[in-house]
XYZ file of C-alpha atoms in Angstrom:
425
model
C -7.969 33.119 -34.165
C -7.413 30.289 -36.734
C -8.428 26.777 -36.549
C -4.823 25.861 -36.134
C -4.517 28.029 -33.089
C -7.715 27.993 -31.006
C -8.604 30.595 -28.397
C -5.266 30.535 -26.545
C -6.621 32.367 -23.513
C -9.503 29.888 -23.159
C -7.172 27.135 -23.148
C -5.091 28.889 -20.423
C -8.336 29.473 -18.400
C -9.428 25.892 -18.733
C -5.626 24.887 -17.498
C -6.198 27.146 -14.344
C -3.236 29.251 -15.471
C -4.983 32.719 -15.173
C -5.231 34.164 -11.559
C -5.173 37.978 -12.245
C -5.346 39.901 -15.709
C -5.738 43.159 -17.140
C -9.250 43.564 -18.789
C -10.016 40.011 -19.966
C -12.041 40.859 -23.126
C -9.547 43.201 -24.418
C -6.700 40.517 -23.427
C -8.531 37.999 -25.516
C -9.062 40.485 -28.588
C -5.339 41.497 -28.425
C -4.094 37.772 -28.540
C -6.471 37.024 -31.175
C -6.031 39.958 -33.507
C -2.434 39.597 -34.353
C 1.073 38.061 -33.298
C 1.976 39.859 -30.064
C 5.126 40.112 -27.858
C 4.964 38.468 -24.698
C 7.434 38.638 -21.910
C 8.272 36.870 -18.769
C 11.352 37.832 -16.424
C 13.448 35.710 -14.157
C 16.356 37.087 -12.248
C 19.582 35.106 -12.415
C 20.340 34.703 -8.491
C 21.540 31.093 -9.484
C 23.072 29.620 -12.187
C 19.976 27.692 -12.808
C 16.310 28.069 -13.176
C 13.740 26.181 -11.168
C 10.674 24.235 -11.464
C 8.682 27.535 -10.296
C 9.856 29.230 -13.401
C 8.917 26.425 -15.686
C 5.273 27.686 -15.558
C 6.512 30.896 -17.186
C 8.836 29.314 -19.821
C 6.002 26.628 -20.958
C 3.524 29.737 -21.000
C 6.076 31.559 -23.530
C 6.200 28.215 -25.513
C 2.605 27.957 -25.607
C 2.198 31.563 -27.078
C 5.330 30.827 -29.463
C 3.639 27.642 -30.482
C 0.649 29.806 -31.496
C 2.534 32.319 -33.691
C 3.523 34.974 -30.926
C 6.880 36.199 -30.091
C 8.482 34.980 -26.937
C 10.586 37.436 -24.958
C 12.181 35.650 -22.076
C 14.064 38.440 -19.692
C 17.141 37.401 -17.650
C 17.097 39.977 -14.982
C 20.985 40.786 -14.840
C 20.118 44.113 -13.237
C 17.139 43.429 -11.056
C 19.038 40.554 -9.894
C 21.665 42.720 -8.244
C 18.593 44.362 -6.333
C 16.521 41.541 -5.307
C 12.609 41.139 -5.321
C 10.879 41.478 -2.075
C 7.730 39.556 -3.435
C 7.242 36.506 -1.555
C 10.179 36.730 0.748
C 10.613 37.380 4.556
C 13.980 38.581 4.264
C 16.461 40.194 1.838
C 18.617 38.116 -0.651
C 22.143 38.472 -0.718
C 23.420 40.735 -3.569
C 25.619 39.288 -6.285
C 28.558 40.715 -8.247
C 29.135 40.910 -12.039
C 31.267 38.039 -12.722
C 28.620 35.685 -10.922
C 25.773 37.228 -12.738
C 27.321 36.762 -16.021
C 27.904 33.182 -15.302
C 24.259 32.560 -14.332
C 23.022 34.526 -17.219
C 24.850 32.362 -19.558
C 23.856 29.229 -17.794
C 20.195 30.300 -17.826
C 20.381 30.995 -21.531
C 21.363 27.352 -22.228
C 18.182 26.174 -20.137
C 15.888 28.388 -21.892
C 16.813 27.188 -25.392
C 15.468 23.769 -24.382
C 11.944 25.162 -24.078
C 11.771 28.117 -26.429
C 13.048 28.691 -29.902
C 15.539 31.371 -29.594
C 17.397 30.754 -33.059
C 14.876 33.231 -35.010
C 14.666 36.585 -33.193
C 10.867 37.020 -35.029
C 9.911 33.961 -32.776
C 12.095 34.382 -29.411
C 14.423 36.635 -28.198
C 16.357 36.589 -24.705
C 17.027 39.842 -23.235
C 19.094 41.025 -20.374
C 17.713 44.211 -18.462
C 21.309 45.285 -17.701
C 21.616 46.490 -21.383
C 19.335 49.402 -20.597
C 19.536 49.807 -16.745
C 23.109 50.256 -16.329
C 23.609 53.159 -18.806
C 20.623 55.123 -16.998
C 21.811 57.572 -14.699
C 19.849 58.152 -11.354
C 18.446 61.392 -12.224
C 17.247 59.778 -15.475
C 15.613 57.005 -13.629
C 13.883 59.512 -11.208
C 12.610 61.613 -14.019
C 11.702 59.057 -16.578
C 10.191 56.489 -14.265
C 10.096 57.504 -10.679
C 7.951 60.778 -11.379
C 5.255 58.704 -12.835
C 4.830 56.157 -9.792
C 3.271 57.364 -6.151
C 4.733 56.233 -2.988
C 1.259 55.514 -2.088
C 0.941 53.065 -4.848
C 4.379 51.425 -3.924
C 3.317 51.172 -0.138
C -0.191 49.473 -1.177
C 1.563 46.535 -2.836
C 1.266 43.399 -0.530
C 5.060 42.419 -0.861
C 5.983 45.692 0.385
C 3.325 45.675 3.098
C 4.493 42.214 4.242
C 7.925 43.379 4.630
C 7.247 46.801 6.382
C 5.358 44.885 8.979
C 8.255 42.380 9.509
C 11.126 42.644 12.059
C 13.711 43.132 9.224
C 11.602 45.766 7.355
C 12.722 46.602 3.756
C 15.624 48.317 2.102
C 15.207 51.188 -0.251
C 17.098 48.810 -2.752
C 14.326 46.277 -2.667
C 11.944 48.935 -2.287
C 12.767 50.129 -5.747
C 12.794 46.701 -7.355
C 9.105 47.413 -8.726
C 10.182 50.601 -10.553
C 12.987 48.704 -12.190
C 10.578 45.847 -13.380
C 8.221 48.550 -14.568
C 10.930 50.180 -16.441
C 11.726 46.915 -18.105
C 8.180 46.477 -19.520
C 8.265 49.832 -20.968
C 11.867 49.230 -22.538
C 10.495 46.041 -24.224
C 7.680 48.071 -25.259
C 9.642 50.453 -26.990
C 12.521 48.145 -28.219
C 10.244 45.096 -29.091
C 6.675 46.115 -29.211
C 5.890 43.840 -26.197
C 2.346 44.182 -25.102
C 1.860 41.470 -22.634
C 3.915 40.540 -19.278
C 3.069 37.591 -17.456
C 4.469 36.191 -14.145
C 3.378 34.456 -10.857
C 0.536 35.945 -8.979
C 3.080 37.443 -6.328
C 4.547 39.442 -9.081
C 1.079 41.105 -9.856
C 1.704 44.417 -8.301
C 5.112 44.670 -10.058
C 3.649 43.699 -13.317
C 0.734 46.293 -13.003
C 3.373 48.974 -12.254
C 4.569 48.568 -15.800
C 1.189 48.556 -17.237
C 0.561 51.983 -15.521
C 3.964 53.324 -16.500
C 3.267 52.714 -20.453
C 0.004 54.097 -20.035
C 1.124 57.156 -18.335
C 4.156 57.680 -20.525
C 3.242 56.235 -23.835
C -0.646 56.803 -23.748
C -0.795 52.991 -24.793
C -2.694 50.128 -23.460
C -0.791 47.056 -22.589
C -1.830 43.693 -21.097
C -0.775 41.331 -18.447
C -1.934 38.196 -16.516
C -0.561 35.923 -13.803
C -0.812 32.434 -12.947
C -1.343 30.952 -9.199
C 1.957 30.344 -7.446
C 3.314 26.712 -7.377
C 4.108 26.155 -3.605
C 5.812 23.302 -1.773
C 4.356 20.956 0.389
C 4.321 23.343 3.190
C 2.646 26.062 1.216
C 5.620 28.158 0.922
C 6.673 29.492 -2.578
C 8.460 27.065 -4.406
C 11.855 28.791 -5.700
C 15.635 28.776 -5.396
C 16.215 30.506 -2.062
C 12.978 29.451 -0.267
C 12.872 25.848 0.973
C 12.363 23.068 -1.719
C 14.699 23.168 -4.490
C 14.145 21.360 -7.925
C 16.384 22.823 -10.367
C 16.328 22.603 -14.292
C 20.186 22.149 -14.188
C 21.274 18.367 -14.353
C 24.363 19.446 -12.249
C 22.057 20.583 -9.443
C 19.057 18.132 -9.899
C 19.946 15.212 -11.952
C 17.337 13.843 -14.459
C 16.562 10.933 -12.355
C 15.771 13.191 -9.426
C 13.815 15.490 -11.581
C 11.749 12.759 -12.882
C 11.103 11.386 -9.442
C 9.830 15.041 -8.353
C 7.072 14.581 -10.990
C 6.391 10.932 -9.984
C 5.729 12.063 -6.557
C 3.052 14.291 -7.240
C -0.205 12.781 -5.481
C -3.268 11.431 -7.300
C -5.036 14.320 -5.868
C -2.935 17.028 -7.406
C -1.780 15.111 -10.805
C -4.771 16.588 -12.808
C -4.127 20.113 -11.970
C -0.306 19.589 -12.525
C -0.848 17.976 -15.860
C -2.811 20.877 -17.160
C -0.434 23.483 -15.742
C 2.711 21.792 -17.226
C 1.868 19.410 -20.204
C 1.980 20.789 -23.852
C -0.294 18.220 -24.906
C -3.977 19.137 -25.925
C -6.666 19.309 -22.952
C -8.433 16.604 -24.840
C -5.568 14.244 -24.590
C -5.120 15.167 -21.048
C -8.735 14.140 -20.125
C -8.411 10.761 -21.638
C -5.115 10.261 -19.831
C -6.588 11.175 -16.533
C -9.498 9.018 -17.267
C -7.045 6.288 -17.889
C -5.480 6.985 -14.640
C -8.651 6.981 -12.543
C -9.176 3.236 -13.652
C -6.039 2.148 -11.897
C -4.360 5.005 -9.943
C -1.676 2.508 -8.629
C -0.155 2.237 -12.227
C 0.478 5.983 -12.003
C 0.091 6.387 -15.868
C -0.606 10.120 -15.346
C 2.402 10.609 -13.420
C 4.547 8.802 -15.598
C 3.386 10.661 -18.550
C 4.129 14.141 -17.015
C 7.563 13.009 -15.620
C 8.398 11.687 -19.213
C 7.479 14.729 -20.829
C 8.994 17.079 -18.551
C 12.357 15.374 -18.305
C 12.310 15.198 -22.277
C 11.650 18.972 -22.408
C 14.282 19.957 -20.297
C 17.216 17.280 -20.692
C 16.288 15.486 -23.811
C 14.883 11.885 -24.707
C 17.964 9.909 -23.937
C 18.131 11.426 -20.537
C 14.445 10.623 -19.936
C 14.612 7.264 -21.020
C 17.740 6.600 -18.885
C 15.928 8.132 -15.954
C 12.975 5.899 -16.542
C 14.809 2.758 -17.026
C 16.767 3.381 -13.666
C 13.531 4.204 -12.065
C 11.911 0.937 -13.258
C 14.847 -1.110 -12.327
C 14.550 -0.377 -8.777
C 11.241 -2.301 -8.501
C 11.814 -4.888 -11.413
C 11.225 -8.453 -10.582
C 14.127 -9.463 -13.061
C 17.002 -6.649 -13.517
C 19.293 -8.901 -15.590
C 18.121 -6.997 -18.708
C 19.110 -3.806 -17.294
C 21.359 -1.497 -19.457
C 24.555 -0.407 -18.342
C 23.650 3.269 -18.682
C 20.505 2.589 -16.137
C 22.942 1.047 -13.725
C 25.319 4.098 -14.038
C 22.546 6.347 -13.367
C 21.487 4.434 -10.291
C 25.003 4.168 -8.885
C 24.751 8.093 -8.300
C 21.164 8.179 -6.923
C 20.767 5.361 -4.534
C 23.255 3.931 -1.774
C 26.342 2.221 -3.566
C 29.464 0.607 -2.452
C 32.400 -0.812 -4.038
C 33.743 -4.080 -3.029
C 36.547 -6.403 -4.298
C 35.018 -9.309 -6.347
C 37.132 -11.748 -4.244
C 35.317 -10.426 -1.100
C 31.827 -11.465 -2.304
C 30.324 -14.670 -0.986
C 28.663 -14.409 2.263
C 25.665 -12.194 2.093
C 25.718 -11.006 5.663
C 28.498 -8.458 5.931
C 27.606 -7.229 2.438
C 24.107 -6.472 3.543
C 25.517 -4.606 6.478
C 28.096 -2.805 4.556
C 25.580 -1.500 2.161
C 23.243 -0.192 5.015
C 20.466 -2.543 4.246
C 20.665 -4.164 7.683
C 21.668 -3.092 11.121
C 24.000 -5.962 11.888
C 24.887 -9.439 11.168
C 22.186 -10.820 13.358
C 19.591 -8.696 11.563
C 20.827 -9.901 8.158
C 20.434 -13.473 9.315
C 16.958 -12.811 10.476
C 15.975 -11.226 7.308
C 17.580 -14.085 5.312
C 15.436 -16.512 7.294
C 12.328 -14.574 6.473
C 13.133 -14.468 2.733
C 13.105 -10.603 2.622
C 16.500 -10.204 0.917
C 17.467 -10.710 -2.727
C 20.332 -10.150 -5.034
C 19.693 -9.364 -8.648
C 16.119 -10.266 -8.230
C 16.873 -13.685 -6.717
C 15.580 -14.169 -3.250
C 18.436 -15.557 -1.152
C 18.289 -18.650 1.100
C 19.943 -18.555 4.560
C 23.158 -20.363 3.073
C 23.131 -18.352 -0.064
C 26.736 -17.741 -1.815
C 26.743 -14.527 -3.750
C 29.678 -15.720 -5.740
C 27.310 -18.195 -7.756
C 25.101 -15.142 -8.909
C 26.008 -13.636 -12.121
C 26.826 -9.689 -11.945
C 24.845 -7.441 -14.061
C 27.311 -6.377 -16.832
C 29.956 -8.197 -15.147
C 30.021 -5.610 -12.358
C 27.023 -4.976 -10.535
C 24.986 -6.708 -7.851
C 21.691 -5.195 -7.147
C 20.700 -5.737 -3.292
C 17.199 -5.508 -2.002
C 15.458 -5.630 1.275
C 11.581 -5.846 0.956
C 10.139 -3.809 -1.753
C 11.506 -0.304 -1.120
C 14.882 -0.525 0.181
C 17.893 -0.880 -2.449
C 21.614 -0.607 -2.626
C 24.141 -1.190 -5.751
C 27.614 -2.985 -5.216
C 30.235 -2.422 -7.743
C 32.555 -5.196 -7.957
C 36.146 -4.111 -8.300
C 38.813 -6.512 -9.943
């Protein structure tokens, strides 16, 4: 490995990104000896990837930056079947039109993270290309013959489903064979010799390693990373609970940023090392700075800015950051129109004719920041309400306060409750 690209596997280990692997020393030598092809697959069961997929995409990016070839696989075929790993019940099956739409949408998201303009650096593949033309007899002869049912039953994902009330269909039971065949096809077509995935995929991944060993008499490699879990410990994904999407239509850049900003101080070190593309030495310095004043959340802010920029671009990241800061700014009068437009879609907002604005009492009630006229008057007396950063007196006249950009009033109760009022002509 050159000085320009230090030991990549050691870096991944230091980041806590190796959970399982094939022989570690052989894997290290394989990566160091030459440029390799590395693949990560995701099934297009929705028209967007999610934050759980981001570990895989960033892993491909790390390898690509080190001179290796990234091969993201959109599982158009396996997406029709559904993977039982980490699931308690079967997915709904998708038709061709939906899958075509999903694959096209996902390709656009992949291009934000991985260079797909040069096939020598990165190539997107869809396993429908080789799975659909394969007959049942060919599949049984070329794949099924080399995998025992004993091996399949031993996989934890299968055991869990067999013990459940719903059981497992033959369709999902066959999933690991399809995934194993994907690795074989990528080995034959692209010289791919490393497969990566979440730790719940390890059984499926090993099936591919074994299939190549049996059919090609070749040694290939693989590793998995620890699963990213939601706050309740469940797998963070598209169809299980928490949903943080990479699509701006499903999760706005503002909401995406807030996801990273809300990471706890206890977890931010591990999350930074998992997701950030910055060198570990820089992250150590950042975490030391964070430890000196955790309330400033410099580590969360750095990760949020990096991730939003990576997925949505620098302009969206700047707009989301300004909008978030605006909520807590003592003086919002310098806010940009773009930030106010972002906030209008993210916090409670109402539209009111400009001629109706004067008495703050009905306005705060209409905005949902107070429960009644009486509650509003009490909050005014206590000095808890403000508009555009100005604390309101009991006899305040909002008509005297200049709207932000000529059309917005920022209402605030205390430090954490906000609403935006758009003034209509």
